[in-house]
mmCIF file with all atom_site columns, C-alpha atoms in Angstrom:
data_model
loop_
_atom_site.group_PDB
_atom_site.id
_atom_site.type_symbol
_atom_site.label_atom_id
_atom_site.label_alt_id
_atom_site.label_comp_id
_atom_site.label_asym_id
_atom_site.label_entity_id
_atom_site.label_seq_id
_atom_site.pdbx_PDB_ins_code
_atom_site.Cartn_x
_atom_site.Cartn_y
_atom_site.Cartn_z
_atom_site.occupancy
_atom_site.B_iso_or_equiv
_atom_site.pdbx_formal_charge
_atom_site.auth_seq_id
_atom_site.auth_comp_id
_atom_site.auth_asym_id
_atom_site.auth_atom_id
_atom_site.pdbx_PDB_model_num
ATOM 1   C CA . UNK A 1 1   ? 66.136  20.682 23.180 1.00 45.00 ? 1   UNK A CA 1
ATOM 2   C CA . UNK A 1 2   ? 65.185  18.299 25.892 1.00 53.00 ? 2   UNK A CA 1
ATOM 3   C CA . UNK A 1 3   ? 65.182  19.620 29.505 1.00 55.00 ? 3   UNK A CA 1
ATOM 4   C CA . UNK A 1 4   ? 67.449  18.093 32.017 1.00 66.00 ? 4   UNK A CA 1
ATOM 5   C CA . UNK A 1 5   ? 65.428  15.389 34.033 1.00 74.00 ? 5   UNK A CA 1
ATOM 6   C CA . UNK A 1 6   ? 65.170  15.728 37.787 1.00 73.00 ? 6   UNK A CA 1
ATOM 7   C CA . UNK A 1 7   ? 67.097  13.363 40.017 1.00 72.00 ? 7   UNK A CA 1
ATOM 8   C CA . UNK A 1 8   ? 65.104  11.229 42.505 1.00 67.00 ? 8   UNK A CA 1
ATOM 9   C CA . UNK A 1 9   ? 66.323  13.402 45.349 1.00 69.00 ? 9   UNK A CA 1
ATOM 10  C CA . UNK A 1 10  ? 65.128  16.625 43.620 1.00 74.00 ? 10  UNK A CA 1
ATOM 11  C CA . UNK A 1 11  ? 61.745  14.972 43.019 1.00 73.00 ? 11  UNK A CA 1
ATOM 12  C CA . UNK A 1 12  ? 61.660  13.952 46.683 1.00 72.00 ? 12  UNK A CA 1
ATOM 13  C CA . UNK A 1 13  ? 62.448  17.488 47.755 1.00 74.00 ? 13  UNK A CA 1
ATOM 14  C CA . UNK A 1 14  ? 59.885  19.057 45.476 1.00 76.00 ? 14  UNK A CA 1
ATOM 15  C CA . UNK A 1 15  ? 57.157  16.543 46.663 1.00 74.00 ? 15  UNK A CA 1
ATOM 16  C CA . UNK A 1 16  ? 58.038  17.283 50.434 1.00 71.00 ? 16  UNK A CA 1
ATOM 17  C CA . UNK A 1 17  ? 57.902  21.063 49.769 1.00 75.00 ? 17  UNK A CA 1
ATOM 18  C CA . UNK A 1 18  ? 54.236  20.651 48.167 1.00 76.00 ? 18  UNK A CA 1
ATOM 19  C CA . UNK A 1 19  ? 53.121  18.716 51.081 1.00 73.00 ? 19  UNK A CA 1
ATOM 20  C CA . UNK A 1 20  ? 54.358  21.206 53.596 1.00 72.00 ? 20  UNK A CA 1
ATOM 21  C CA . UNK A 1 21  ? 52.518  24.003 51.544 1.00 72.00 ? 21  UNK A CA 1
ATOM 22  C CA . UNK A 1 22  ? 49.293  22.053 51.608 1.00 72.00 ? 22  UNK A CA 1
ATOM 23  C CA . UNK A 1 23  ? 49.514  21.213 55.244 1.00 70.00 ? 23  UNK A CA 1
ATOM 24  C CA . UNK A 1 24  ? 50.131  24.851 55.977 1.00 69.00 ? 24  UNK A CA 1
ATOM 25  C CA . UNK A 1 25  ? 46.808  25.601 54.121 1.00 71.00 ? 25  UNK A CA 1
ATOM 26  C CA . UNK A 1 26  ? 44.555  23.261 56.099 1.00 68.00 ? 26  UNK A CA 1
ATOM 27  C CA . UNK A 1 27  ? 44.275  25.329 59.284 1.00 70.00 ? 27  UNK A CA 1
ATOM 28  C CA . UNK A 1 28  ? 43.299  28.624 57.354 1.00 74.00 ? 28  UNK A CA 1
ATOM 29  C CA . UNK A 1 29  ? 40.785  26.555 55.303 1.00 66.00 ? 29  UNK A CA 1
ATOM 30  C CA . UNK A 1 30  ? 39.219  24.725 58.326 1.00 66.00 ? 30  UNK A CA 1
ATOM 31  C CA . UNK A 1 31  ? 39.212  28.095 60.482 1.00 72.00 ? 31  UNK A CA 1
ATOM 32  C CA . UNK A 1 32  ? 37.578  29.893 57.649 1.00 71.00 ? 32  UNK A CA 1
ATOM 33  C CA . UNK A 1 33  ? 34.857  27.189 57.133 1.00 67.00 ? 33  UNK A CA 1
ATOM 34  C CA . UNK A 1 34  ? 34.228  26.912 60.844 1.00 67.00 ? 34  UNK A CA 1
ATOM 35  C CA . UNK A 1 35  ? 33.701  30.582 61.186 1.00 71.00 ? 35  UNK A CA 1
ATOM 36  C CA . UNK A 1 36  ? 31.450  30.669 57.952 1.00 66.00 ? 36  UNK A CA 1
ATOM 37  C CA . UNK A 1 37  ? 29.529  27.860 59.270 1.00 65.00 ? 37  UNK A CA 1
ATOM 38  C CA . UNK A 1 38  ? 28.794  29.299 62.772 1.00 68.00 ? 38  UNK A CA 1
ATOM 39  C CA . UNK A 1 39  ? 27.874  32.572 61.422 1.00 68.00 ? 39  UNK A CA 1
ATOM 40  C CA . UNK A 1 40  ? 25.559  31.063 58.662 1.00 69.00 ? 40  UNK A CA 1
ATOM 41  C CA . UNK A 1 41  ? 23.723  28.784 60.997 1.00 68.00 ? 41  UNK A CA 1
ATOM 42  C CA . UNK A 1 42  ? 23.251  31.736 63.458 1.00 73.00 ? 42  UNK A CA 1
ATOM 43  C CA . UNK A 1 43  ? 22.009  33.949 60.673 1.00 70.00 ? 43  UNK A CA 1
ATOM 44  C CA . UNK A 1 44  ? 19.822  31.365 59.206 1.00 69.00 ? 44  UNK A CA 1
ATOM 45  C CA . UNK A 1 45  ? 18.067  30.612 62.550 1.00 72.00 ? 45  UNK A CA 1
ATOM 46  C CA . UNK A 1 46  ? 17.565  34.348 63.194 1.00 72.00 ? 46  UNK A CA 1
ATOM 47  C CA . UNK A 1 47  ? 16.075  34.932 59.708 1.00 71.00 ? 47  UNK A CA 1
ATOM 48  C CA . UNK A 1 48  ? 13.979  31.780 60.051 1.00 75.00 ? 48  UNK A CA 1
ATOM 49  C CA . UNK A 1 49  ? 12.594  33.161 63.159 1.00 76.00 ? 49  UNK A CA 1
ATOM 50  C CA . UNK A 1 50  ? 11.952  36.667 61.856 1.00 73.00 ? 50  UNK A CA 1
ATOM 51  C CA . UNK A 1 51  ? 10.536  35.095 58.607 1.00 71.00 ? 51  UNK A CA 1
ATOM 52  C CA . UNK A 1 52  ? 8.047   32.962 60.492 1.00 77.00 ? 52  UNK A CA 1
ATOM 53  C CA . UNK A 1 53  ? 6.981   35.862 62.890 1.00 75.00 ? 53  UNK A CA 1
ATOM 54  C CA . UNK A 1 54  ? 6.380   38.263 59.876 1.00 72.00 ? 54  UNK A CA 1
ATOM 55  C CA . UNK A 1 55  ? 4.292   35.592 58.066 1.00 77.00 ? 55  UNK A CA 1
ATOM 56  C CA . UNK A 1 56  ? 2.055   35.101 61.197 1.00 79.00 ? 56  UNK A CA 1
ATOM 57  C CA . UNK A 1 57  ? 1.731   38.908 61.337 1.00 76.00 ? 57  UNK A CA 1
ATOM 58  C CA . UNK A 1 58  ? 1.040   39.267 57.744 1.00 73.00 ? 58  UNK A CA 1
ATOM 59  C CA . UNK A 1 59  ? -1.660  36.412 57.965 1.00 77.00 ? 59  UNK A CA 1
ATOM 60  C CA . UNK A 1 60  ? -3.206  38.258 61.053 1.00 76.00 ? 60  UNK A CA 1
ATOM 61  C CA . UNK A 1 61  ? -3.442  41.603 59.155 1.00 72.00 ? 61  UNK A CA 1
ATOM 62  C CA . UNK A 1 62  ? -4.832  39.998 56.180 1.00 73.00 ? 62  UNK A CA 1
ATOM 63  C CA . UNK A 1 63  ? -7.398  38.227 58.381 1.00 76.00 ? 63  UNK A CA 1
ATOM 64  C CA . UNK A 1 64  ? -8.280  41.590 59.991 1.00 75.00 ? 64  UNK A CA 1
ATOM 65  C CA . UNK A 1 65  ? -8.822  43.096 56.632 1.00 71.00 ? 65  UNK A CA 1
ATOM 66  C CA . UNK A 1 66  ? -10.981 40.323 55.284 1.00 71.00 ? 66  UNK A CA 1
ATOM 67  C CA . UNK A 1 67  ? -12.999 40.368 58.358 1.00 74.00 ? 67  UNK A CA 1
ATOM 68  C CA . UNK A 1 68  ? -13.578 44.087 58.038 1.00 69.00 ? 68  UNK A CA 1
ATOM 69  C CA . UNK A 1 69  ? -14.365 43.658 54.350 1.00 67.00 ? 69  UNK A CA 1
ATOM 70  C CA . UNK A 1 70  ? -16.734 40.737 54.990 1.00 67.00 ? 70  UNK A CA 1
ATOM 71  C CA . UNK A 1 71  ? -18.670 42.582 57.739 1.00 65.00 ? 71  UNK A CA 1
ATOM 72  C CA . UNK A 1 72  ? -18.993 45.605 55.304 1.00 60.00 ? 72  UNK A CA 1
ATOM 73  C CA . UNK A 1 73  ? -17.508 47.891 57.889 1.00 54.00 ? 73  UNK A CA 1
ATOM 74  C CA . UNK A 1 74  ? -17.789 51.354 56.984 1.00 59.00 ? 74  UNK A CA 1
ATOM 75  C CA . UNK A 1 75  ? -14.906 52.556 59.065 1.00 57.00 ? 75  UNK A CA 1
ATOM 76  C CA . UNK A 1 76  ? -12.558 53.355 56.306 1.00 64.00 ? 76  UNK A CA 1
ATOM 77  C CA . UNK A 1 77  ? -9.823  54.354 58.522 1.00 66.00 ? 77  UNK A CA 1
ATOM 78  C CA . UNK A 1 78  ? -9.717  51.026 60.131 1.00 62.00 ? 78  UNK A CA 1
ATOM 79  C CA . UNK A 1 79  ? -9.490  49.297 56.741 1.00 64.00 ? 79  UNK A CA 1
ATOM 80  C CA . UNK A 1 80  ? -6.804  51.642 55.709 1.00 71.00 ? 80  UNK A CA 1
ATOM 81  C CA . UNK A 1 81  ? -4.874  50.683 58.876 1.00 68.00 ? 81  UNK A CA 1
ATOM 82  C CA . UNK A 1 82  ? -5.310  47.081 58.178 1.00 62.00 ? 82  UNK A CA 1
ATOM 83  C CA . UNK A 1 83  ? -4.089  47.501 54.709 1.00 69.00 ? 83  UNK A CA 1
ATOM 84  C CA . UNK A 1 84  ? -1.061  49.568 55.944 1.00 74.00 ? 84  UNK A CA 1
ATOM 85  C CA . UNK A 1 85  ? -0.168  47.159 58.522 1.00 62.00 ? 85  UNK A CA 1
ATOM 86  C CA . UNK A 1 86  ? -0.425  44.196 55.701 1.00 65.00 ? 86  UNK A CA 1
ATOM 87  C CA . UNK A 1 87  ? 1.669   46.075 53.196 1.00 75.00 ? 87  UNK A CA 1
ATOM 88  C CA . UNK A 1 88  ? 4.425   46.901 55.836 1.00 72.00 ? 88  UNK A CA 1
ATOM 89  C CA . UNK A 1 89  ? 4.678   43.293 56.799 1.00 60.00 ? 89  UNK A CA 1
ATOM 90  C CA . UNK A 1 90  ? 4.692   42.235 53.206 1.00 72.00 ? 90  UNK A CA 1
ATOM 91  C CA . UNK A 1 91  ? 7.575   44.650 52.474 1.00 77.00 ? 91  UNK A CA 1
ATOM 92  C CA . UNK A 1 92  ? 9.450   43.278 55.651 1.00 65.00 ? 92  UNK A CA 1
ATOM 93  C CA . UNK A 1 93  ? 8.698   39.891 54.460 1.00 62.00 ? 93  UNK A CA 1
ATOM 94  C CA . UNK A 1 94  ? 10.207  40.433 51.034 1.00 73.00 ? 94  UNK A CA 1
ATOM 95  C CA . UNK A 1 95  ? 13.198  41.900 52.870 1.00 67.00 ? 95  UNK A CA 1
ATOM 96  C CA . UNK A 1 96  ? 13.776  38.806 54.831 1.00 59.00 ? 96  UNK A CA 1
ATOM 97  C CA . UNK A 1 97  ? 13.281  36.573 51.933 1.00 67.00 ? 97  UNK A CA 1
ATOM 98  C CA . UNK A 1 98  ? 15.845  38.517 50.134 1.00 73.00 ? 98  UNK A CA 1
ATOM 99  C CA . UNK A 1 99  ? 18.327  38.136 52.918 1.00 66.00 ? 99  UNK A CA 1
ATOM 100 C CA . UNK A 1 100 ? 17.550  34.410 53.013 1.00 64.00 ? 100 UNK A CA 1
ATOM 101 C CA . UNK A 1 101 ? 18.388  34.225 49.359 1.00 72.00 ? 101 UNK A CA 1
ATOM 102 C CA . UNK A 1 102 ? 21.808  35.770 50.028 1.00 68.00 ? 102 UNK A CA 1
ATOM 103 C CA . UNK A 1 103 ? 22.115  33.343 52.860 1.00 62.00 ? 103 UNK A CA 1
ATOM 104 C CA . UNK A 1 104 ? 21.640  30.476 50.409 1.00 69.00 ? 104 UNK A CA 1
ATOM 105 C CA . UNK A 1 105 ? 24.369  31.948 48.185 1.00 74.00 ? 105 UNK A CA 1
ATOM 106 C CA . UNK A 1 106 ? 26.730  31.977 51.119 1.00 66.00 ? 106 UNK A CA 1
ATOM 107 C CA . UNK A 1 107 ? 25.960  28.403 51.632 1.00 61.00 ? 107 UNK A CA 1
ATOM 108 C CA . UNK A 1 108 ? 26.963  27.714 48.025 1.00 70.00 ? 108 UNK A CA 1
ATOM 109 C CA . UNK A 1 109 ? 30.335  29.518 48.699 1.00 70.00 ? 109 UNK A CA 1
ATOM 110 C CA . UNK A 1 110 ? 30.971  27.429 51.833 1.00 62.00 ? 110 UNK A CA 1
ATOM 111 C CA . UNK A 1 111 ? 30.098  24.279 49.845 1.00 63.00 ? 111 UNK A CA 1
ATOM 112 C CA . UNK A 1 112 ? 32.633  25.253 47.234 1.00 70.00 ? 112 UNK A CA 1
ATOM 113 C CA . UNK A 1 113 ? 35.289  25.861 49.956 1.00 66.00 ? 113 UNK A CA 1
ATOM 114 C CA . UNK A 1 114 ? 34.542  22.360 51.547 1.00 63.00 ? 114 UNK A CA 1
ATOM 115 C CA . UNK A 1 115 ? 35.031  20.953 48.081 1.00 60.00 ? 115 UNK A CA 1
ATOM 116 C CA . UNK A 1 116 ? 38.291  22.658 47.948 1.00 65.00 ? 116 UNK A CA 1
ATOM 117 C CA . UNK A 1 117 ? 39.230  21.263 51.265 1.00 63.00 ? 117 UNK A CA 1
ATOM 118 C CA . UNK A 1 118 ? 38.232  17.808 50.105 1.00 59.00 ? 118 UNK A CA 1
ATOM 119 C CA . UNK A 1 119 ? 40.491  18.284 47.078 1.00 66.00 ? 119 UNK A CA 1
ATOM 120 C CA . UNK A 1 120 ? 43.489  19.112 49.280 1.00 67.00 ? 120 UNK A CA 1
ATOM 121 C CA . UNK A 1 121 ? 42.845  16.081 51.452 1.00 69.00 ? 121 UNK A CA 1
ATOM 122 C CA . UNK A 1 122 ? 42.712  13.971 48.446 1.00 65.00 ? 122 UNK A CA 1
ATOM 123 C CA . UNK A 1 123 ? 45.959  15.425 47.256 1.00 64.00 ? 123 UNK A CA 1
ATOM 124 C CA . UNK A 1 124 ? 47.505  14.639 50.597 1.00 66.00 ? 124 UNK A CA 1
ATOM 125 C CA . UNK A 1 125 ? 46.363  11.090 50.350 1.00 64.00 ? 125 UNK A CA 1
ATOM 126 C CA . UNK A 1 126 ? 48.052  10.855 46.762 1.00 60.00 ? 126 UNK A CA 1
ATOM 127 C CA . UNK A 1 127 ? 51.451  12.341 48.269 1.00 63.00 ? 127 UNK A CA 1
ATOM 128 C CA . UNK A 1 128 ? 51.197  9.894  51.143 1.00 66.00 ? 128 UNK A CA 1
ATOM 129 C CA . UNK A 1 129 ? 50.865  7.049  48.585 1.00 60.00 ? 129 UNK A CA 1
ATOM 130 C CA . UNK A 1 130 ? 53.759  8.492  46.570 1.00 58.00 ? 130 UNK A CA 1
ATOM 131 C CA . UNK A 1 131 ? 55.968  8.570  49.757 1.00 60.00 ? 131 UNK A CA 1
ATOM 132 C CA . UNK A 1 132 ? 54.957  4.904  50.861 1.00 59.00 ? 132 UNK A CA 1
ATOM 133 C CA . UNK A 1 133 ? 55.225  3.343  47.279 1.00 57.00 ? 133 UNK A CA 1
ATOM 134 C CA . UNK A 1 134 ? 57.499  5.394  45.036 1.00 52.00 ? 134 UNK A CA 1
ATOM 135 C CA . UNK A 1 135 ? 60.099  6.685  47.516 1.00 59.00 ? 135 UNK A CA 1
ATOM 136 C CA . UNK A 1 136 ? 59.763  3.868  49.996 1.00 56.00 ? 136 UNK A CA 1
ATOM 137 C CA . UNK A 1 137 ? 63.451  2.599  49.446 1.00 64.00 ? 137 UNK A CA 1
ATOM 138 C CA . UNK A 1 138 ? 65.059  6.069  49.608 1.00 78.00 ? 138 UNK A CA 1
ATOM 139 C CA . UNK A 1 139 ? 66.979  6.942  52.719 1.00 85.00 ? 139 UNK A CA 1
ATOM 140 C CA . UNK A 1 140 ? 65.974  10.472 52.541 1.00 85.00 ? 140 UNK A CA 1
ATOM 141 C CA . UNK A 1 141 ? 62.188  9.207  52.707 1.00 82.00 ? 141 UNK A CA 1
ATOM 142 C CA . UNK A 1 142 ? 62.833  6.772  55.581 1.00 84.00 ? 142 UNK A CA 1
ATOM 143 C CA . UNK A 1 143 ? 64.645  9.455  57.761 1.00 86.00 ? 143 UNK A CA 1
ATOM 144 C CA . UNK A 1 144 ? 62.072  12.053 57.056 1.00 84.00 ? 144 UNK A CA 1
ATOM 145 C CA . UNK A 1 145 ? 59.276  9.766  58.044 1.00 81.00 ? 145 UNK A CA 1
ATOM 146 C CA . UNK A 1 146 ? 61.054  8.665  61.123 1.00 84.00 ? 146 UNK A CA 1
ATOM 147 C CA . UNK A 1 147 ? 61.705  12.337 62.209 1.00 85.00 ? 147 UNK A CA 1
ATOM 148 C CA . UNK A 1 148 ? 58.300  13.324 61.294 1.00 81.00 ? 148 UNK A CA 1
ATOM 149 C CA . UNK A 1 149 ? 56.208  10.451 62.832 1.00 74.00 ? 149 UNK A CA 1
ATOM 150 C CA . UNK A 1 150 ? 57.691  9.816  66.187 1.00 66.00 ? 150 UNK A CA 1
ATOM 151 C CA . UNK A 1 151 ? 57.274  11.983 69.325 1.00 72.00 ? 151 UNK A CA 1
ATOM 152 C CA . UNK A 1 152 ? 60.960  12.612 69.670 1.00 80.00 ? 152 UNK A CA 1
ATOM 153 C CA . UNK A 1 153 ? 62.490  15.886 68.550 1.00 85.00 ? 153 UNK A CA 1
ATOM 154 C CA . UNK A 1 154 ? 66.213  14.899 68.250 1.00 89.00 ? 154 UNK A CA 1
ATOM 155 C CA . UNK A 1 155 ? 67.826  11.501 67.007 1.00 91.00 ? 155 UNK A CA 1
ATOM 156 C CA . UNK A 1 156 ? 71.469  10.431 66.915 1.00 92.00 ? 156 UNK A CA 1
ATOM 157 C CA . UNK A 1 157 ? 72.903  9.091  63.734 1.00 92.00 ? 157 UNK A CA 1
ATOM 158 C CA . UNK A 1 158 ? 73.451  5.746  65.317 1.00 94.00 ? 158 UNK A CA 1
ATOM 159 C CA . UNK A 1 159 ? 69.612  5.538  66.259 1.00 93.00 ? 159 UNK A CA 1
ATOM 160 C CA . UNK A 1 160 ? 68.774  6.467  62.709 1.00 90.00 ? 160 UNK A CA 1
ATOM 161 C CA . UNK A 1 161 ? 71.061  3.852  61.192 1.00 92.00 ? 161 UNK A CA 1
ATOM 162 C CA . UNK A 1 162 ? 69.581  1.120  63.410 1.00 93.00 ? 162 UNK A CA 1
ATOM 163 C CA . UNK A 1 163 ? 66.045  2.076  62.934 1.00 90.00 ? 163 UNK A CA 1
ATOM 164 C CA . UNK A 1 164 ? 66.244  2.580  59.101 1.00 87.00 ? 164 UNK A CA 1
ATOM 165 C CA . UNK A 1 165 ? 68.533  -0.119 58.208 1.00 90.00 ? 165 UNK A CA 1
ATOM 166 C CA . UNK A 1 166 ? 70.728  1.922  55.992 1.00 90.00 ? 166 UNK A CA 1
ATOM 167 C CA . UNK A 1 167 ? 74.460  2.299  56.276 1.00 91.00 ? 167 UNK A CA 1
ATOM 168 C CA . UNK A 1 168 ? 76.131  4.918  58.139 1.00 91.00 ? 168 UNK A CA 1
ATOM 169 C CA . UNK A 1 169 ? 77.446  6.435  54.890 1.00 91.00 ? 169 UNK A CA 1
ATOM 170 C CA . UNK A 1 170 ? 74.111  6.531  53.371 1.00 90.00 ? 170 UNK A CA 1
ATOM 171 C CA . UNK A 1 171 ? 72.547  7.975  56.475 1.00 92.00 ? 171 UNK A CA 1
ATOM 172 C CA . UNK A 1 172 ? 75.132  10.814 56.537 1.00 91.00 ? 172 UNK A CA 1
ATOM 173 C CA . UNK A 1 173 ? 74.888  11.462 52.904 1.00 89.00 ? 173 UNK A CA 1
ATOM 174 C CA . UNK A 1 174 ? 71.001  11.787 53.220 1.00 88.00 ? 174 UNK A CA 1
ATOM 175 C CA . UNK A 1 175 ? 71.207  13.970 56.130 1.00 91.00 ? 175 UNK A CA 1
ATOM 176 C CA . UNK A 1 176 ? 73.494  16.369 54.528 1.00 90.00 ? 176 UNK A CA 1
ATOM 177 C CA . UNK A 1 177 ? 71.126  16.483 51.512 1.00 87.00 ? 177 UNK A CA 1
ATOM 178 C CA . UNK A 1 178 ? 68.197  17.079 53.829 1.00 88.00 ? 178 UNK A CA 1
ATOM 179 C CA . UNK A 1 179 ? 70.045  19.814 55.659 1.00 89.00 ? 179 UNK A CA 1
ATOM 180 C CA . UNK A 1 180 ? 71.139  21.499 52.399 1.00 87.00 ? 180 UNK A CA 1
ATOM 181 C CA . UNK A 1 181 ? 67.405  21.590 51.339 1.00 85.00 ? 181 UNK A CA 1
ATOM 182 C CA . UNK A 1 182 ? 66.465  23.259 54.829 1.00 86.00 ? 182 UNK A CA 1
ATOM 183 C CA . UNK A 1 183 ? 64.500  20.397 56.055 1.00 86.00 ? 183 UNK A CA 1
ATOM 184 C CA . UNK A 1 184 ? 66.721  19.012 58.943 1.00 89.00 ? 184 UNK A CA 1
ATOM 185 C CA . UNK A 1 185 ? 69.152  20.414 61.251 1.00 92.00 ? 185 UNK A CA 1
ATOM 186 C CA . UNK A 1 186 ? 72.427  18.471 61.727 1.00 90.00 ? 186 UNK A CA 1
ATOM 187 C CA . UNK A 1 187 ? 76.072  19.230 62.104 1.00 87.00 ? 187 UNK A CA 1
ATOM 188 C CA . UNK A 1 188 ? 78.899  18.396 59.573 1.00 84.00 ? 188 UNK A CA 1
ATOM 189 C CA . UNK A 1 189 ? 79.518  14.991 61.157 1.00 84.00 ? 189 UNK A CA 1
ATOM 190 C CA . UNK A 1 190 ? 75.784  14.210 61.244 1.00 87.00 ? 190 UNK A CA 1
ATOM 191 C CA . UNK A 1 191 ? 75.910  12.909 64.879 1.00 91.00 ? 191 UNK A CA 1
ATOM 192 C CA . UNK A 1 192 ? 72.412  14.219 65.564 1.00 93.00 ? 192 UNK A CA 1
ATOM 193 C CA . UNK A 1 193 ? 69.524  15.253 63.480 1.00 92.00 ? 193 UNK A CA 1
ATOM 194 C CA . UNK A 1 194 ? 65.941  16.826 63.962 1.00 90.00 ? 194 UNK A CA 1
ATOM 195 C CA . UNK A 1 195 ? 63.346  18.456 61.592 1.00 87.00 ? 195 UNK A CA 1
ATOM 196 C CA . UNK A 1 196 ? 63.393  22.063 61.293 1.00 84.00 ? 196 UNK A CA 1
ATOM 197 C CA . UNK A 1 197 ? 59.616  21.996 61.352 1.00 79.00 ? 197 UNK A CA 1
ATOM 198 C CA . UNK A 1 198 ? 57.215  19.039 61.579 1.00 71.00 ? 198 UNK A CA 1
ATOM 199 C CA . UNK A 1 199 ? 54.199  18.995 59.451 1.00 62.00 ? 199 UNK A CA 1
ATOM 200 C CA . UNK A 1 200 ? 50.838  19.424 60.988 1.00 55.00 ? 200 UNK A CA 1
#
């Protein structure tokens, strides 16, 4: 049995709800990405500095050991200390390199989140095209875009009629539909209207 097809208004309300959800996700995504980026850059700089320092100390320890060995020093204790220093720095260097490996994995995770952010932006672009091309002649869309896009909280019915070019009856009907869908606030006579919540 075929399902009941959605009316243009139902499709419009569903689309508008999806856009609100996606806009609501953007601040969380951007804040999370910003926090990750700041922490990762700082950690990366700290680890790089420590890594360079350990490499320098390791080289100095190895040079000391090689010098002692080349001069045929018989001071076993000095040789053992040089070897001990070299081994300690080597262990620390391996630890730093392991942390840097984890840091690279974090970069990959952030890159994935950036890709998800781009997907959200692409999806919003598609929704915008749908609004402009598919629902452009719909009074609901015209009214919604008017209330959303202008820095004015409340509009009178006459202002909406004059701006959108639709008849008063069409405007009243559309405002009632949007009110019933919890998108706009208006009275029974639809004398004034405003969005319950603007996107962004």
